[in-house]
Amino acid sequence: HEVVPRYLSEKLMEQNRQKNIPPLSANQKSLIARLVWYQEGYEQPSDEDLKRVTQSDEEDEESDLPFRQITEMTILTVQLIVEFAKGLPGFSKISQSDQITLLK
């Protein structure tokens, strides 16, 4: 299916044709579709994850609740970033130190 034209305006595509910029190859389109899929899947926490993070335990002190929620939201966000990165083509082939650098 055609993923790329959905994200590129017809005007931009026409400008590229006029400048003799070759159209995207099937591999390039596939890569873009894969990146878009990963971004859409990991850009936002799920409703279930958000509910879990914002839900308070009865034993939580009122003053600790905001700190706990911020901490858990940060952990959840980092997990989403790591899962997104693991899906990037070639990410698993680079050294662990380079992976960490990219995640920072």
Short mmCIF file of C-alpha atoms in Angstrom, two decimals:
data_model
loop_
_atom_site.label_atom_id
_atom_site.label_comp_id
_atom_site.label_asym_id
_atom_site.label_seq_id
_atom_site.Cartn_x
_atom_site.Cartn_y
_atom_site.Cartn_z
CA HIS A 1 0.00 0.00 0.00
CA GLU A 2 1.07 3.57 -0.60
CA VAL A 3 2.11 5.10 2.72
CA VAL A 4 4.41 7.85 1.52
CA PRO A 5 2.00 9.92 -0.61
CA ARG A 6 -0.27 10.19 2.42
CA TYR A 7 2.52 12.10 4.20
CA LEU A 8 3.80 14.12 1.28
CA SER A 9 1.73 16.79 -0.35
CA GLU A 10 1.08 16.59 -4.06
CA LYS A 11 2.73 20.00 -4.39
CA LEU A 12 5.98 18.72 -2.87
CA MET A 13 5.91 15.62 -5.04
CA GLU A 14 5.41 17.77 -8.15
CA GLN A 15 8.31 20.04 -7.12
CA ASN A 16 10.52 16.98 -6.79
CA ARG A 17 9.50 15.78 -10.26
CA GLN A 18 10.33 19.20 -11.72
CA LYS A 19 13.77 19.10 -10.07
CA ASN A 20 14.34 15.59 -11.48
CA ILE A 21 14.49 14.10 -8.00
CA PRO A 22 13.77 10.41 -8.50
CA PRO A 23 10.71 8.92 -6.82
CA LEU A 24 11.19 6.83 -3.73
CA SER A 25 12.11 3.20 -4.25
CA ALA A 26 10.01 0.37 -2.85
CA ASN A 27 12.65 -0.14 -0.13
CA GLN A 28 12.55 3.54 0.83
CA LYS A 29 8.75 3.48 0.98
CA SER A 30 8.87 0.33 3.09
CA LEU A 31 11.38 1.91 5.48
CA ILE A 32 9.25 5.04 5.84
CA ALA A 33 6.15 2.94 6.46
CA ARG A 34 8.00 0.95 9.13
CA LEU A 35 9.25 4.10 10.87
CA VAL A 36 5.78 5.63 10.82
CA TRP A 37 4.31 2.41 12.23
CA TYR A 38 6.82 2.38 15.09
CA GLN A 39 6.30 6.06 15.83
CA GLU A 40 2.53 5.70 15.90
CA GLY A 41 2.84 2.66 18.15
CA TYR A 42 5.26 4.15 20.65
CA GLU A 43 4.62 7.88 20.54
CA GLN A 44 1.98 7.88 23.28
CA PRO A 45 1.43 5.58 26.26
CA SER A 46 -1.66 3.39 26.03
CA ASP A 47 -4.77 4.35 27.98
CA GLU A 48 -4.18 1.30 30.17
CA ASP A 49 -0.63 2.42 30.99
CA LEU A 50 -1.79 5.97 31.74
CA LYS A 51 -4.52 4.69 34.01
CA ARG A 52 -2.03 2.52 35.89
CA VAL A 53 0.36 5.46 36.35
CA THR A 54 -2.26 7.96 37.48
CA GLN A 55 -4.10 5.56 39.76
CA SER A 56 -3.27 6.12 43.41
CA ASP A 57 -2.83 3.42 46.00
CA GLU A 58 -4.67 3.76 49.28
CA GLU A 59 -1.37 3.63 51.14
CA ASP A 60 0.12 6.55 49.17
CA GLU A 61 0.50 9.71 51.13
CA GLU A 62 -1.12 12.68 49.43
CA SER A 63 2.17 14.58 49.31
CA ASP A 64 3.97 11.63 47.65
CA LEU A 65 1.38 11.10 44.92
CA PRO A 66 2.56 13.76 42.43
CA PHE A 67 6.19 12.66 42.77
CA ARG A 68 5.25 8.99 42.27
CA GLN A 69 3.13 9.82 39.22
CA ILE A 70 5.89 11.90 37.62
CA THR A 71 8.41 9.15 38.32
CA GLU A 72 6.21 6.43 36.85
CA MET A 73 5.35 8.56 33.80
CA THR A 74 9.07 9.16 33.20
CA ILE A 75 9.79 5.43 33.43
CA LEU A 76 6.94 4.68 31.04
CA THR A 77 8.18 7.28 28.56
CA VAL A 78 11.72 5.89 28.65
CA GLN A 79 10.34 2.39 28.06
CA LEU A 80 8.44 3.65 25.00
CA ILE A 81 11.57 5.34 23.64
CA VAL A 82 13.61 2.16 24.10
CA GLU A 83 10.96 0.01 22.39
CA PHE A 84 10.78 2.49 19.51
CA ALA A 85 14.56 2.49 19.13
CA LYS A 86 14.76 -1.31 19.21
CA GLY A 87 12.47 -1.36 16.18
CA LEU A 88 14.66 0.97 14.13
CA PRO A 89 16.49 -0.77 11.30
CA GLY A 90 20.09 -1.42 12.26
CA PHE A 91 19.73 -0.36 15.89
CA SER A 92 20.48 -3.84 17.20
CA LYS A 93 23.60 -4.04 15.01
CA ILE A 94 25.40 -1.08 16.57
CA SER A 95 27.44 -1.34 19.75
CA GLN A 96 25.73 -1.07 23.10
CA SER A 97 27.56 2.17 23.89
CA ASP A 98 26.33 3.68 20.61
CA GLN A 99 22.80 2.50 21.38
CA ILE A 100 22.96 4.24 24.76
CA THR A 101 24.30 7.41 23.15
CA LEU A 102 21.43 7.46 20.66
CA LEU A 103 18.88 6.88 23.39
CA LYS A 104 20.21 9.84 25.37
#
